[in-house]
PDB file of C-alpha atoms in Angstrom:
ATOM      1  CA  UNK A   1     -12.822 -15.725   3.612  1.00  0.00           C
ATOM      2  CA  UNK A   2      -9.518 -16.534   5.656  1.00  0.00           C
ATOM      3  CA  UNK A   3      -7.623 -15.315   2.674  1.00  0.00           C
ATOM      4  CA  UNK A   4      -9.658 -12.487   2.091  1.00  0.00           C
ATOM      5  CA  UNK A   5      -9.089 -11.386   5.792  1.00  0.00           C
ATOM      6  CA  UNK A   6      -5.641 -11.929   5.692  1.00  0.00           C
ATOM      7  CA  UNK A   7      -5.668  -9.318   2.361  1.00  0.00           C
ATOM      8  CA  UNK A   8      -7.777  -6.726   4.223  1.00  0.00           C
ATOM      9  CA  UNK A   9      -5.706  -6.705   7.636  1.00  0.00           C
ATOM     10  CA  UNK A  10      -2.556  -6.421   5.473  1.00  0.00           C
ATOM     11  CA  UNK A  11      -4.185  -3.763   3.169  1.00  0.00           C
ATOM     12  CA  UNK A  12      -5.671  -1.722   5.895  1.00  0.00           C
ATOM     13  CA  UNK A  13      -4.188  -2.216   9.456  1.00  0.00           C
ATOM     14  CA  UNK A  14      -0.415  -2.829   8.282  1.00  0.00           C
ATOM     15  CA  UNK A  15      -0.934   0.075   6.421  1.00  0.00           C
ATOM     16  CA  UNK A  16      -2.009   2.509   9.515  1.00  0.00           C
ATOM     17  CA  UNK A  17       0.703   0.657  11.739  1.00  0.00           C
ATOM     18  CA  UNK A  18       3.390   1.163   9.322  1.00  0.00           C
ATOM     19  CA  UNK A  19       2.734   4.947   9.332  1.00  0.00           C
ATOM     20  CA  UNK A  20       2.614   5.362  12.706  1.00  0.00           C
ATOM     21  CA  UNK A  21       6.443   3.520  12.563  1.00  0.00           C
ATOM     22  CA  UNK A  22       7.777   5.812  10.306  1.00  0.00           C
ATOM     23  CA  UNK A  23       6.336   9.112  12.023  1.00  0.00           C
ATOM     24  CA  UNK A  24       7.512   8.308  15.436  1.00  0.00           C
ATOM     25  CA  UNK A  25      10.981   7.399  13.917  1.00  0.00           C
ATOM     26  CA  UNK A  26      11.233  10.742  12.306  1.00  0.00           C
ATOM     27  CA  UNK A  27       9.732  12.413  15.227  1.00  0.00           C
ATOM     28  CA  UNK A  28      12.562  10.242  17.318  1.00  0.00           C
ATOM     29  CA  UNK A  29      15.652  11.455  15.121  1.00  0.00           C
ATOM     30  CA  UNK A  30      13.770  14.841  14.796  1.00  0.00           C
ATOM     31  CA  UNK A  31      13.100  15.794  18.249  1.00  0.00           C
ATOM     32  CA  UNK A  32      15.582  18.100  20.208  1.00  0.00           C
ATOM     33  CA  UNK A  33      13.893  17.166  23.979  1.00  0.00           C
ATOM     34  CA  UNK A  34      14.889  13.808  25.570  1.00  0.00           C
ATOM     35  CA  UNK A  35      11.238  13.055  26.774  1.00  0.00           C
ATOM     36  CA  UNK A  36      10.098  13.365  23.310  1.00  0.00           C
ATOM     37  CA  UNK A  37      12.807  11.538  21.949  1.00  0.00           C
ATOM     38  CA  UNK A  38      12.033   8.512  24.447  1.00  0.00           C
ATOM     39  CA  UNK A  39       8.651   8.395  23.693  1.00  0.00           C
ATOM     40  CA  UNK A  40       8.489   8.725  19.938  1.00  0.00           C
ATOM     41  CA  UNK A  41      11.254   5.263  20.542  1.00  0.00           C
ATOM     42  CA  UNK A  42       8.546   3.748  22.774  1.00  0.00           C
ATOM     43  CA  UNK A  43       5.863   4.449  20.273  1.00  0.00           C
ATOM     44  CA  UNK A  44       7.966   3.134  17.023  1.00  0.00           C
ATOM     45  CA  UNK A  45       9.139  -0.288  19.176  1.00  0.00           C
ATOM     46  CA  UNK A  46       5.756  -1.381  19.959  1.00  0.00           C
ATOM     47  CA  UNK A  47       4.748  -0.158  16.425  1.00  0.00           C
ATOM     48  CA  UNK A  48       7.347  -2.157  15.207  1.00  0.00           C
ATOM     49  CA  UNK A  49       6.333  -5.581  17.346  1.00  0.00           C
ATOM     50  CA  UNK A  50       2.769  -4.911  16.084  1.00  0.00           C
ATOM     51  CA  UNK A  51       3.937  -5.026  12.715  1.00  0.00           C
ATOM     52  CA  UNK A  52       5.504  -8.280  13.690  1.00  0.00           C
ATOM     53  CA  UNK A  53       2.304  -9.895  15.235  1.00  0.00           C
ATOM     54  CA  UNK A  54       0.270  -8.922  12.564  1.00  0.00           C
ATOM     55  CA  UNK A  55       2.507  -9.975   9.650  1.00  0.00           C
ATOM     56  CA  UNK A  56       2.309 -13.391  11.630  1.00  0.00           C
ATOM     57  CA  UNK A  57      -1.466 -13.632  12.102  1.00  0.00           C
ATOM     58  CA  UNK A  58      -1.733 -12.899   8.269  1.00  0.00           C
ATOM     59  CA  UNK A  59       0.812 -15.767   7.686  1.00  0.00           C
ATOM     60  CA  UNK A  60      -1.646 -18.169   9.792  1.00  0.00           C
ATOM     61  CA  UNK A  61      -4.548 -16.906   7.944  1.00  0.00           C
ATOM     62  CA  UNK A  62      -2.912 -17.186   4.138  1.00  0.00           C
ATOM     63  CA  UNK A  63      -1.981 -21.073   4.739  1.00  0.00           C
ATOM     64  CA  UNK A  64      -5.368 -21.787   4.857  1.00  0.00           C
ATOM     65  CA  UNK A  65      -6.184 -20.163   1.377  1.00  0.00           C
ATOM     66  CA  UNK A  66      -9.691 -20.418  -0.407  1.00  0.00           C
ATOM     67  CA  UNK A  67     -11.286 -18.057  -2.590  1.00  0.00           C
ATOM     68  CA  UNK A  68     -11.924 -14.325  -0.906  1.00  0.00           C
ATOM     69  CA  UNK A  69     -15.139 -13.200  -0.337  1.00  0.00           C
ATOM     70  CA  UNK A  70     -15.294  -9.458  -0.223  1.00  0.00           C
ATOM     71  CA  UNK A  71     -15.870  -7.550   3.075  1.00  0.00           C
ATOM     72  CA  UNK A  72     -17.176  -4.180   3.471  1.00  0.00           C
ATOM     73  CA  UNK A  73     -16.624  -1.531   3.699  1.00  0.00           C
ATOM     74  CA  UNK A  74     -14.706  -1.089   1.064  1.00  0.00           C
ATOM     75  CA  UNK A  75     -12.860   2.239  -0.732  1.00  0.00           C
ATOM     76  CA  UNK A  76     -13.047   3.519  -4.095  1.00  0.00           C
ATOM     77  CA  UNK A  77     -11.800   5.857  -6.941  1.00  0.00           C
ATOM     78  CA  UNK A  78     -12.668   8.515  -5.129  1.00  0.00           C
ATOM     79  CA  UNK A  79     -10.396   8.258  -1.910  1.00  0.00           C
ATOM     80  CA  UNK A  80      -7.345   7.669  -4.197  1.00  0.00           C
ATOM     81  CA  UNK A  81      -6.981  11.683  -3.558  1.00  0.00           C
ATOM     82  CA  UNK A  82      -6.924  11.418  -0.460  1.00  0.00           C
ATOM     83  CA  UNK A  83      -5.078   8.627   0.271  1.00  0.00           C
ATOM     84  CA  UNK A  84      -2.094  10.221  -1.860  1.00  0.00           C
ATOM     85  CA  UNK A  85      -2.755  13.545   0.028  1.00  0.00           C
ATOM     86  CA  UNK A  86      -2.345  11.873   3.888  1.00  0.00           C
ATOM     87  CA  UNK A  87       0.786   9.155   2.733  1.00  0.00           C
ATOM     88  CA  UNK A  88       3.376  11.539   4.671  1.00  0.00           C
ATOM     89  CA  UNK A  89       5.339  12.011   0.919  1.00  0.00           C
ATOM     90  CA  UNK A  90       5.603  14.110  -1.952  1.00  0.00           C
ATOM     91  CA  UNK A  91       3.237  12.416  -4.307  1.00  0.00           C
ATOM     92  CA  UNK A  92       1.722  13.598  -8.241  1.00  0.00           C
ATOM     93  CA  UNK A  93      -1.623  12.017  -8.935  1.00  0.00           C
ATOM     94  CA  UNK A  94      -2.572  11.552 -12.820  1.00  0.00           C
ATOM     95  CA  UNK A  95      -5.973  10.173 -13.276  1.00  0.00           C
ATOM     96  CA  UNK A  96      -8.571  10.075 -16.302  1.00  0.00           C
ATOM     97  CA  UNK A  97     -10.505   6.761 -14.989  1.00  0.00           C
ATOM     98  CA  UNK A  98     -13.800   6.870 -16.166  1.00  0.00           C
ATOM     99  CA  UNK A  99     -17.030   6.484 -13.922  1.00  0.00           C
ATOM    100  CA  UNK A 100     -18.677   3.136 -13.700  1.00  0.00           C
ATOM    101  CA  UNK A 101     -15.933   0.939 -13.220  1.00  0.00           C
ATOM    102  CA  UNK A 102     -16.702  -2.458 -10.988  1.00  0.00           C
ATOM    103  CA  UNK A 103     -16.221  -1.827  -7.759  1.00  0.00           C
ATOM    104  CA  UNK A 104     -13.754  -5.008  -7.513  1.00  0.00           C
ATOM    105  CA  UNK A 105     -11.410  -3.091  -9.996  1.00  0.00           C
ATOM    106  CA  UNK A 106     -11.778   0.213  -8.234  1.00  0.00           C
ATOM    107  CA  UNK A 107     -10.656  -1.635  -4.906  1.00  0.00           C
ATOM    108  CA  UNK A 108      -8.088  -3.111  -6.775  1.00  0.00           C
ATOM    109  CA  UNK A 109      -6.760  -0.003  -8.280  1.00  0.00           C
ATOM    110  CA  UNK A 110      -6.747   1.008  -4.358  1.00  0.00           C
ATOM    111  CA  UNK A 111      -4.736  -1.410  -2.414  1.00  0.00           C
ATOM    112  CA  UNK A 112      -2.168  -1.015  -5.680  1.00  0.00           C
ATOM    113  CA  UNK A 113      -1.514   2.751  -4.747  1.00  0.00           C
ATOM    114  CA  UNK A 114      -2.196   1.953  -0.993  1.00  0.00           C
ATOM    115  CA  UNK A 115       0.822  -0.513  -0.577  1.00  0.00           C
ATOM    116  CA  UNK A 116       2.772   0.939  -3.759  1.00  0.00           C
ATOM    117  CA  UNK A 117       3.020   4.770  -1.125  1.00  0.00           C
ATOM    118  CA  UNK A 118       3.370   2.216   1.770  1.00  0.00           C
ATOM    119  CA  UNK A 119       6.333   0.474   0.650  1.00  0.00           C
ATOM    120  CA  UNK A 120       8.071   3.686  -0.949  1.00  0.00           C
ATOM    121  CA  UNK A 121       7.374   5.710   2.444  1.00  0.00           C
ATOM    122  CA  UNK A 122       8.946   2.500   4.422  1.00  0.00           C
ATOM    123  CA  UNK A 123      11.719   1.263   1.947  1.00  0.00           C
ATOM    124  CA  UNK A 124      12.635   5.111   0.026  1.00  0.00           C
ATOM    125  CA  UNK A 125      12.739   7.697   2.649  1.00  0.00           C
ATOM    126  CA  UNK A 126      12.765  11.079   0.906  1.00  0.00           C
ATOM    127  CA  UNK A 127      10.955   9.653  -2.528  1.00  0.00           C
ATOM    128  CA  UNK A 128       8.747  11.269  -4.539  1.00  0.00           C
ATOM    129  CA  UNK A 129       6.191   8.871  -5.823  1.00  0.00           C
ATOM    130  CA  UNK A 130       4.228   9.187  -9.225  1.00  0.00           C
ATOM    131  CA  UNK A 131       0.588   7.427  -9.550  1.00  0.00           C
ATOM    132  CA  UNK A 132      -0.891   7.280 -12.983  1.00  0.00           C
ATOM    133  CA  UNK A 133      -4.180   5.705 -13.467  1.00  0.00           C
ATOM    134  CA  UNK A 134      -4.996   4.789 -17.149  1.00  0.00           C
ATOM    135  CA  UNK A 135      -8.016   3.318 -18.981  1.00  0.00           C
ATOM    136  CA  UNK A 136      -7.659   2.184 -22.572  1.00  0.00           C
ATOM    137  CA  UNK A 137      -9.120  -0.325 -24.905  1.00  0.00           C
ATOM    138  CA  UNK A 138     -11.310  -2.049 -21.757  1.00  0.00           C
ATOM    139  CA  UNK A 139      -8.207  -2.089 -19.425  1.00  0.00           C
ATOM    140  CA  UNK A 140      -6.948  -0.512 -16.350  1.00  0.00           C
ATOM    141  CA  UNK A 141      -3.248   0.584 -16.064  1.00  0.00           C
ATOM    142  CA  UNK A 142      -2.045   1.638 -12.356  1.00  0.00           C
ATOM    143  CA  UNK A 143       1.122   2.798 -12.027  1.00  0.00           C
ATOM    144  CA  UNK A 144       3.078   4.058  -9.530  1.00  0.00           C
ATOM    145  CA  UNK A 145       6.363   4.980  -9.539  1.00  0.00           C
ATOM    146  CA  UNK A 146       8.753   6.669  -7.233  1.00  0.00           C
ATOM    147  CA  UNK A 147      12.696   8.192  -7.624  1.00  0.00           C
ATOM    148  CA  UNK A 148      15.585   6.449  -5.575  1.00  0.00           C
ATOM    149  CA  UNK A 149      15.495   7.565  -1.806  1.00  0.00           C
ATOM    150  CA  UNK A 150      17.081  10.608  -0.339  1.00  0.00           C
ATOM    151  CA  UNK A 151      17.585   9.001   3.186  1.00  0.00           C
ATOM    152  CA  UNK A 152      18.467   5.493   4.335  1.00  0.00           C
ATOM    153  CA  UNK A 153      15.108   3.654   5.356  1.00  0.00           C
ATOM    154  CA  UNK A 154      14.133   2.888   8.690  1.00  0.00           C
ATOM    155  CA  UNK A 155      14.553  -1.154   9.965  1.00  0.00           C
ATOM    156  CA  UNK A 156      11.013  -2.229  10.093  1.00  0.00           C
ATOM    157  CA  UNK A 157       9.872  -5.846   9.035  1.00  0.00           C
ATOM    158  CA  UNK A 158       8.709  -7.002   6.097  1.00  0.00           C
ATOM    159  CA  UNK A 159       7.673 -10.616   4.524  1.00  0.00           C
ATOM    160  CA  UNK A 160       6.451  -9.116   1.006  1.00  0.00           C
ATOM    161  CA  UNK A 161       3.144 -10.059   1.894  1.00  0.00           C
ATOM    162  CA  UNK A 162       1.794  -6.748   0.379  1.00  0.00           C
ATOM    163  CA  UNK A 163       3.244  -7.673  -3.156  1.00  0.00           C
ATOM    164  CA  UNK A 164       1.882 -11.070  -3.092  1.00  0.00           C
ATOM    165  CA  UNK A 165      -1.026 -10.001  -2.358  1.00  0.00           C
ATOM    166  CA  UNK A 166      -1.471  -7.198  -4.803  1.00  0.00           C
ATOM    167  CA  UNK A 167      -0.280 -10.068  -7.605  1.00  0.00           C
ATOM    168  CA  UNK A 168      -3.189 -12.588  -6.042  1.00  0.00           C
ATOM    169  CA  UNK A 169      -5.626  -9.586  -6.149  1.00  0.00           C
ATOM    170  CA  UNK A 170      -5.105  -8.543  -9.868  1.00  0.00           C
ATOM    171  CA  UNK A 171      -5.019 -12.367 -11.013  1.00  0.00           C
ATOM    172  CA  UNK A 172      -8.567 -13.110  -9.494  1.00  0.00           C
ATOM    173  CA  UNK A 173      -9.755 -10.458 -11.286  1.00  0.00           C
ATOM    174  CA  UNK A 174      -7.469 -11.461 -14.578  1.00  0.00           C
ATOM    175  CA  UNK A 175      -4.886  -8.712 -14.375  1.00  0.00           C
ATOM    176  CA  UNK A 176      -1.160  -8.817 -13.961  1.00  0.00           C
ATOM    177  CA  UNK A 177       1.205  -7.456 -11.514  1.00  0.00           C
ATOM    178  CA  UNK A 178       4.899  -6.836 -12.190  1.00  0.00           C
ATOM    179  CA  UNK A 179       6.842  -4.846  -9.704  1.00  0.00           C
ATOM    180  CA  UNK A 180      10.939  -3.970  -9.769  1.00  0.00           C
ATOM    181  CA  UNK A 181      13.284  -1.568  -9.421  1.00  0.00           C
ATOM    182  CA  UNK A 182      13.642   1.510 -11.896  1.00  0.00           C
ATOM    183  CA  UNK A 183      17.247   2.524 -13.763  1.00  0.00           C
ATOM    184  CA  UNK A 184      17.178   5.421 -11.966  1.00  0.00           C
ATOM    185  CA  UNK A 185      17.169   3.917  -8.269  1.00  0.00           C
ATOM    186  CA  UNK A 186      13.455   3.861  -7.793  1.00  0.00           C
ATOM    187  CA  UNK A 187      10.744   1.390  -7.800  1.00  0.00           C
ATOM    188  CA  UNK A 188       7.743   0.600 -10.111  1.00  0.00           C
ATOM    189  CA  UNK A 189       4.538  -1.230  -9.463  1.00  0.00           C
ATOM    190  CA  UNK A 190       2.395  -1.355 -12.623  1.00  0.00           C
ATOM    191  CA  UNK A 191      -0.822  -3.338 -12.283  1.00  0.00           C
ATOM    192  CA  UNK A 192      -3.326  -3.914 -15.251  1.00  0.00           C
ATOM    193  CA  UNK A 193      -6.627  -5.198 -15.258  1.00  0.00           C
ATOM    194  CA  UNK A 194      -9.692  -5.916 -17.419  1.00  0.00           C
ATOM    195  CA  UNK A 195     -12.190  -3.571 -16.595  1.00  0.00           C
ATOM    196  CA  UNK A 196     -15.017  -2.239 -18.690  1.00  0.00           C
ATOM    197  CA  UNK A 197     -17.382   0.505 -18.001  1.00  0.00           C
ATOM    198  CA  UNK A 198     -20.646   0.155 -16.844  1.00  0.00           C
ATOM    199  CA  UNK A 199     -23.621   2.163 -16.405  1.00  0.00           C
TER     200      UNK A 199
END
């Protein structure tokens, strides 16, 4: 359960906090009156320490391990839309996932695309990120992709926690993870995992 919480705070409230980092830095750089300036600084600090509290209380909560119960609630195939609509970047969604998938592999599927936009929004400023979701011979193929950053990224922590996680995730459910950099300057995270229809 401790490790499961530790996954969902990551997933979920890292996720939020992050974004409100990066908008208040552009907002910061972007803004023309002082005021705004100072309080879009004020907003991305204590964004920033957050960050740094929660990657910490995640870290306490992961050295206990154990097998993850699931919480609820939980999201599914159909908020991948939206998700790649509100990530604050220039994202193409390719999709022909059927219906009746488990709803531990459409979670998974999920958090992949959830962290892959988080991490290209945080580390690529400027991307554009590709998602393609696949489903072939009883497996799931996520993919996302993005192209080598326009602008240099903002300083906000990081511990990798979100990759470990996504690898932990897709080996429970006996998928792999592989994530690394592209030839053309980018980044890939490609995550595959048994999943066959039901219903």
């Amino acid at each position: 359960e401790r490790a499961q919480l530790a996954r969902e705070m990551h997933d979920v409230v890292s996720h939020q906090v992050s974004l409100i980092a990066v908008r208040a830095g552009a907002l910061q750089v972007g803004a023309d009156d002082a005021d705004t300036k100072e309080a879009a600084a004020t907003i991305r600090r204590l964004s920033v320490q957050t960050l740094d509290e929660l990657r910490h209380m995640v870290g306490v909560l992961r050295a206990s391990g154990g097998h993850p119960t699931e919480l609820t609630p939980q999201p599914a195939l159909t908020d991948i839309q939206r998700l790649a609509d509100s990530c604050g970047i220039e994202t193409e969604l390719k999709t022909d996932l059927p219906d009746g998938l488990p709803a531990t592999v459409q979670r998974a599927v999920y958090r992949t695309v959830q962290e892959a936009l988080t991490n290209t929004r945080k580390h690529a400023p400027g991307a554009k990120a590709r998602i393609d979701l696949l489903h072939a011979n009883g497996s799931v193929r996520v993919r996302v992709t993005n192209t080598a950053p326009t602008q240099p990224p903002l300083p906000l922590p990081g511990a990798h926690h979100g990759l470990i996680g996504l690898r932990q995730r897709a080996e429970l459910l006996g998928g792999t993870m592989t994530a690394g950099p592209t030839s053309d300057g980018g980044y890939e995270v490609c995550v595959v995992l048994p999943a066959e229809v039901t219903g």
